[in-house]
Tab-separated table of C-alpha atoms in Angstrom:
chain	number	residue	atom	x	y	z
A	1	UNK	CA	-0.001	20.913	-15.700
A	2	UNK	CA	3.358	22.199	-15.802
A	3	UNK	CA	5.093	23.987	-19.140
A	4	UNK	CA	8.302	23.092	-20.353
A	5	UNK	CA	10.765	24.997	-19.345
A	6	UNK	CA	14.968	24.468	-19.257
A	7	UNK	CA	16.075	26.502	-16.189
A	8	UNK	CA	19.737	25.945	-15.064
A	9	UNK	CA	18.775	23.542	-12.756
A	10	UNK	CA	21.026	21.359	-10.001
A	11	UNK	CA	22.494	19.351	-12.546
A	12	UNK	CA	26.259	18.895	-12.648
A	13	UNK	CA	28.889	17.670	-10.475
A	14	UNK	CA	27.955	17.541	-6.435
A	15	UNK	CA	29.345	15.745	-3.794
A	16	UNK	CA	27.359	14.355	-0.954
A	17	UNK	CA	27.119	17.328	1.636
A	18	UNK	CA	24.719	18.929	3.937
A	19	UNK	CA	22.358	15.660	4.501
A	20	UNK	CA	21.567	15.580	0.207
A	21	UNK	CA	20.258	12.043	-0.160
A	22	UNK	CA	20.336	10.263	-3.590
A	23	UNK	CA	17.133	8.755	-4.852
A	24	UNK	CA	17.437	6.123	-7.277
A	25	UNK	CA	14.016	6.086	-9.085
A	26	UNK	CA	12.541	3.319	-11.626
A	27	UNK	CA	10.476	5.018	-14.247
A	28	UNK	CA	7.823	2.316	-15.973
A	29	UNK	CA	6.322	3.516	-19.016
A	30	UNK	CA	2.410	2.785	-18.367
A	31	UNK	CA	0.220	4.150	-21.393
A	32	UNK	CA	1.221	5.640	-24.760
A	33	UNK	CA	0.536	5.635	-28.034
A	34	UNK	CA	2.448	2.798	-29.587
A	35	UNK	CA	2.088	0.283	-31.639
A	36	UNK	CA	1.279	-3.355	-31.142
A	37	UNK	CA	4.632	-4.123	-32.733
A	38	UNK	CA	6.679	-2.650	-30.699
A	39	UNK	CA	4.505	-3.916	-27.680
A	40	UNK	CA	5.210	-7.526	-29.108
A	41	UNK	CA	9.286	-6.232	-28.966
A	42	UNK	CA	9.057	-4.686	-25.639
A	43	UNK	CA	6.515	-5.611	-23.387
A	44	UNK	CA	8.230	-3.661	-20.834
A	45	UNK	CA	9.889	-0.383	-20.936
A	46	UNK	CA	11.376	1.584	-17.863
A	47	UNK	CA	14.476	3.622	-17.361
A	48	UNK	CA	16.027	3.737	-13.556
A	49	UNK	CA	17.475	6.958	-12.762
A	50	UNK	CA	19.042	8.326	-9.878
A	51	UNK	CA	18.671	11.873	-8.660
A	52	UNK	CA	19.557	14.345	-5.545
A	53	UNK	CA	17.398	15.548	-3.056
A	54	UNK	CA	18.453	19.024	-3.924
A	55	UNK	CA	17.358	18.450	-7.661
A	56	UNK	CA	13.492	19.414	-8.597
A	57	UNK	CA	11.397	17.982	-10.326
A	58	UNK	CA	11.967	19.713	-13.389
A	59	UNK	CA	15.423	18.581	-13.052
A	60	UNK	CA	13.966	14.722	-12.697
A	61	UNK	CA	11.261	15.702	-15.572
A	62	UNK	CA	14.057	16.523	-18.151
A	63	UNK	CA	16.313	13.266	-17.143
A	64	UNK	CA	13.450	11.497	-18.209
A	65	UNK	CA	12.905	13.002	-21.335
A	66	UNK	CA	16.308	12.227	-22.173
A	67	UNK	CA	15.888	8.614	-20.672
A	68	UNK	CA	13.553	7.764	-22.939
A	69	UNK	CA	15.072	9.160	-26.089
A	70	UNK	CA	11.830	12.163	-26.659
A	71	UNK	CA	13.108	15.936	-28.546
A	72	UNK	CA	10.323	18.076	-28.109
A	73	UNK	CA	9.383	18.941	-24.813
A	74	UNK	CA	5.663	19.365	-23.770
A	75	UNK	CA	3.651	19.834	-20.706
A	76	UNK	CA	3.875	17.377	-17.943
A	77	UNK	CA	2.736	16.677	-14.033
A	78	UNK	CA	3.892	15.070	-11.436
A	79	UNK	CA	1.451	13.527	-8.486
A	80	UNK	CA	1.546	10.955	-5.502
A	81	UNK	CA	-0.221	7.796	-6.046
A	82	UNK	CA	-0.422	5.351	-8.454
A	83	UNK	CA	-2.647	3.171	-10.492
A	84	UNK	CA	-6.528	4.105	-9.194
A	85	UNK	CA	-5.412	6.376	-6.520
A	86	UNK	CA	-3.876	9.759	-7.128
A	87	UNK	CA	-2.801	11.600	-3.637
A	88	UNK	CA	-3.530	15.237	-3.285
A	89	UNK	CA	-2.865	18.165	-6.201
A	90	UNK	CA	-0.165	18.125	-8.995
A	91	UNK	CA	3.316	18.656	-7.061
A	92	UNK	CA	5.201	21.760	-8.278
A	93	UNK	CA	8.108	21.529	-10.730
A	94	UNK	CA	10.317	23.408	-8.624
A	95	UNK	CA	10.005	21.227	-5.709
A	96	UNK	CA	13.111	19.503	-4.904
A	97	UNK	CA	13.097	15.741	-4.477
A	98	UNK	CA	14.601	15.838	-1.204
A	99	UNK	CA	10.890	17.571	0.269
A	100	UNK	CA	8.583	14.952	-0.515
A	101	UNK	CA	10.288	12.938	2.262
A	102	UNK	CA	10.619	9.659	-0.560
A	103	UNK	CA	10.703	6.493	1.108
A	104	UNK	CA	11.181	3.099	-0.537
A	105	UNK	CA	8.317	1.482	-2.018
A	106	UNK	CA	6.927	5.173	-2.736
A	107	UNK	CA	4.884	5.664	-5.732
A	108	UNK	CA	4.336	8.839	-8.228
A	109	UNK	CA	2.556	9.694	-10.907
A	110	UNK	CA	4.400	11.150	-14.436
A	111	UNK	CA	2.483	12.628	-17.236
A	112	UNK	CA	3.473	14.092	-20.212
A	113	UNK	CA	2.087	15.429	-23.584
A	114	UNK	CA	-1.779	15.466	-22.566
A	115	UNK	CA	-2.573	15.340	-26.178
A	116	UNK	CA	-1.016	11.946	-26.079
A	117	UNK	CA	-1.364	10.575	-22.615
A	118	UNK	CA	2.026	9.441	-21.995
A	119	UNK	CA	2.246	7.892	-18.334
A	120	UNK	CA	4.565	6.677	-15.894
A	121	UNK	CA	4.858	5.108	-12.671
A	122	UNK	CA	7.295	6.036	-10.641
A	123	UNK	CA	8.835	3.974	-7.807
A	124	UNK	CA	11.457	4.568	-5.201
A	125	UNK	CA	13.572	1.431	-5.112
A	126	UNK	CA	16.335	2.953	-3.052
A	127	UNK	CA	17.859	5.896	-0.792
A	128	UNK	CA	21.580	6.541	0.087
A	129	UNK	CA	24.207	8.756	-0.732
A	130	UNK	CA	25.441	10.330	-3.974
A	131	UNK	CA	28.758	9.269	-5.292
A	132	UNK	CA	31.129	12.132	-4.754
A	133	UNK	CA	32.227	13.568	-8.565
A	134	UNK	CA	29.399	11.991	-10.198
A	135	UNK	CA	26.600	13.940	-12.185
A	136	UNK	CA	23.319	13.570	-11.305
A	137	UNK	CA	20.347	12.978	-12.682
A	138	UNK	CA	22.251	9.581	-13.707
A	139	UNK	CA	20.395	6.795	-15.737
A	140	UNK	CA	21.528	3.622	-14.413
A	141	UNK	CA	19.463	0.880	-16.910
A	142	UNK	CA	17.561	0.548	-19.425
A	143	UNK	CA	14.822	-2.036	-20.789
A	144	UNK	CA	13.244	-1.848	-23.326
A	145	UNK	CA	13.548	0.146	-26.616
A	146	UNK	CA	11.955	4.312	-26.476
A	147	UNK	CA	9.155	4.180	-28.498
A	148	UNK	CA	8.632	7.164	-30.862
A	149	UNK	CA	7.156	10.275	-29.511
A	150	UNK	CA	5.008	10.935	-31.957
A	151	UNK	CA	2.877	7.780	-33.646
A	152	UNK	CA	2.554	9.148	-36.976
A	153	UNK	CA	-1.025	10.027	-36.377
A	154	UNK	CA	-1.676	11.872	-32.706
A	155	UNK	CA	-4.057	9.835	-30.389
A	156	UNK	CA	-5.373	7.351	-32.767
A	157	UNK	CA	-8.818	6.099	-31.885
A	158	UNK	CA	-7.627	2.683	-30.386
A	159	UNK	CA	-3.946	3.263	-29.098
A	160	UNK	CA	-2.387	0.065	-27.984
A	161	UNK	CA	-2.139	0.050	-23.820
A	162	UNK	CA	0.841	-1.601	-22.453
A	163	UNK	CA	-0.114	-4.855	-20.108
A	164	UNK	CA	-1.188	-4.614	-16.397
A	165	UNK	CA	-1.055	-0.806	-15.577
A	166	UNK	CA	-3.158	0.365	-18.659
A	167	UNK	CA	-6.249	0.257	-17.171
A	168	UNK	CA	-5.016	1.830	-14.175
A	169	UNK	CA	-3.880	5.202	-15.834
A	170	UNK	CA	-6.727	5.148	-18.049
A	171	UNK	CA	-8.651	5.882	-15.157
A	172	UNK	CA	-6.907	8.239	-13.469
A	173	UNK	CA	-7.050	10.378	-16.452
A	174	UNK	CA	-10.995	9.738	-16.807
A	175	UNK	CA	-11.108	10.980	-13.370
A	176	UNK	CA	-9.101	14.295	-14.060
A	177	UNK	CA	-11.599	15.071	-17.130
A	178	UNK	CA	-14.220	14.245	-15.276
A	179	UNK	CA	-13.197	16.350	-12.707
A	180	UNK	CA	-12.103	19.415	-15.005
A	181	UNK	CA	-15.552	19.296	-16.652
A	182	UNK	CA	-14.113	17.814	-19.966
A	183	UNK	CA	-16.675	15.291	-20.433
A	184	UNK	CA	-15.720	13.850	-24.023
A	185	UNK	CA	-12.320	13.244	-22.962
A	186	UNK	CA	-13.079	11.580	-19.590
A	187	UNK	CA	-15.441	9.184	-21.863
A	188	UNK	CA	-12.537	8.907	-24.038
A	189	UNK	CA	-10.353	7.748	-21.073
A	190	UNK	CA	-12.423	5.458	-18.859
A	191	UNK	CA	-13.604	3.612	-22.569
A	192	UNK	CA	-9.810	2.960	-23.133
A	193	UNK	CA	-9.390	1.284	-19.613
A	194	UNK	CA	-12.552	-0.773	-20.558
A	195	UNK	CA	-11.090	-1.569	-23.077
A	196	UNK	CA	-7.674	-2.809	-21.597
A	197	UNK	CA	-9.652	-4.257	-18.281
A	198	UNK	CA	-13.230	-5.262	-19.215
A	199	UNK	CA	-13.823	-6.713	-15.884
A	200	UNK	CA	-13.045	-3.364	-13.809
A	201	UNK	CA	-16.588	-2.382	-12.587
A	202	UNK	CA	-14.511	1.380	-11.547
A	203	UNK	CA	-14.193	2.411	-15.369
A	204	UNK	CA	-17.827	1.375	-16.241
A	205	UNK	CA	-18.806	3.528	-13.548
A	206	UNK	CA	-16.591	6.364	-14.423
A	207	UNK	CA	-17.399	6.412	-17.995
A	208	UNK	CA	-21.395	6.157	-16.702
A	209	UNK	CA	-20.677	9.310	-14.518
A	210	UNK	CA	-19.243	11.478	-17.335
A	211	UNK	CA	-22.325	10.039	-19.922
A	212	UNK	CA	-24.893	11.477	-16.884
A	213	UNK	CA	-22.929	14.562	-16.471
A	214	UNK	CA	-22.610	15.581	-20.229
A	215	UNK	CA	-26.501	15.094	-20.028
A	216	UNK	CA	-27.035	17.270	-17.495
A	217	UNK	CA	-25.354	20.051	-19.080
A	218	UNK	CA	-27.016	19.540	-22.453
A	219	UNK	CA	-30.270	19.322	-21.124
A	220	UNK	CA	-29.097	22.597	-19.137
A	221	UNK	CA	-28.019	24.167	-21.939
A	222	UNK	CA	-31.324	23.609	-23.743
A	223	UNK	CA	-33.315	24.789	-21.579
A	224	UNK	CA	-31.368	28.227	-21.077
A	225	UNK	CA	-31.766	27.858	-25.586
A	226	UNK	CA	-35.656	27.418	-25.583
A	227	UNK	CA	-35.726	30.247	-22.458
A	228	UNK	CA	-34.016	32.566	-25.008
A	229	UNK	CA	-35.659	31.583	-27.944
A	230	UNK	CA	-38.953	32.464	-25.880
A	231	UNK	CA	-37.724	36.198	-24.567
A	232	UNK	CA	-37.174	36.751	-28.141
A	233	UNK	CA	-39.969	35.875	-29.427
A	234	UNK	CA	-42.230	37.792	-26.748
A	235	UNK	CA	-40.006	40.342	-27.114
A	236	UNK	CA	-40.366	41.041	-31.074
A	237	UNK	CA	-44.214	40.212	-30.946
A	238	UNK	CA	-46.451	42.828	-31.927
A	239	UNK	CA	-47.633	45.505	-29.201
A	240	UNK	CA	-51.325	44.472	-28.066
A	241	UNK	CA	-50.650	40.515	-30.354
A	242	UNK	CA	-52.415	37.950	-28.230
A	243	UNK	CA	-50.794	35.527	-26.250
């Protein structure tokens, strides 16, 4: 999970030189808190943005902050793969765009504020050149409104999912708790993507894996308890007491 940070960055006027490719990127909004309301208003919401291969992805990370209208920054990650499948470990911030060889049709992962699961899927809908004296990162449309960052109340019990890709973040995230030993939160995720999928046998797993693992650590933990509680005991017993 990456910090926010606001180096100096790439971002200003370049012209297409040394083999820089421009990537022009269209960022869905997946998962966030919001409100059915505004789900009713926009049932979609994605930004496209266009960025150089010599930009990073902290570069990319803050042009879609700005894309979708947010003023605090927060942690965030970036990954391959989308919906159920997540490729490999979270990609650097500094990496530059141009390095992870983008093709069309190629899919990441964008996550920001843990607290409040915001996710995105990233696709690459084209490659060419940049415009010579334009600025880059560039947002290029819009649809949809930006919901608010903050909901008023931070991860509410039963946040609204958007359509379609809901259940698909949900548990990706179940599977990074699960896999980072946070139990309650990987319960937490997988019962959300029930929720927005009942039919998905994946999350009923999932959330049956983290129930069996939290159990195996309490039942762990109670036995080192009892094991203490015993050595204690023995310990402050009276010299010559019977057993």
């Amino acid at each position: 999970m990456s910090k926010p940070r606001h180096p100096a960055g790439n971002s200003g006027n370049h012209t297409h030189k040394n083999g820089v490719r421009l990537y022009t990127l269209e960022v869905v909004l997946a998962e966030g808190p919001v409100s059915e309301e505004f789900l009713e208003k926009n049932p979609d919401v994605s930004r496209t943005i266009q960025v150089r291969g010599d930009q990073t992805l902290q570069d990319l990370h803050e042009a879609i902050l700005a894309a979708f209208d947010r003023t605090d920054d927060e942690f965030y990650s970036f990954y391959f793969g989308a919906g159920r499948r997540r490729d490999g470990q979270e990609i650097l911030p500094a990496t530059t765009v141009g390095s992870l060889h983008l093709r069309v049709g190629r899919r990441l992962r964008y996550h920001f504020d843990p607290e409040d699961d915001w996710t995105h899927d990233i696709k690459v809908a084209a490659v060419g050149d940049p415009a010579p004296g334009e600025t880059y990162p560039k947002v290029t449309r819009r649809v949809g409104e930006s919901p608010p960052q903050y909901a008023g109340v931070r991860r509410p019990e039963a946040p609204a999912a958007l359509p379609d890709a809901a259940a698909d973040v949900s548990l990706l995230i179940g599977e990074m708790h699960l896999r980072q030993g946070d139990y309650f939160k990987a319960i937490e995720a997988f019962t959300r993507s029930i929720e927005a999928d009942p039919t998905a046998a994946d999350e009923y797993e999932g959330r049956a894996r983290a129930y069996r693992a939290l159990a195996a650590r309490d039942e762990r933990k109670a036995r080192e308890l009892r094991m203490a509680g015993a050595a204690e005991t023995k310990k402050s017993a009276p010299a010559g007491a019977a057993s």
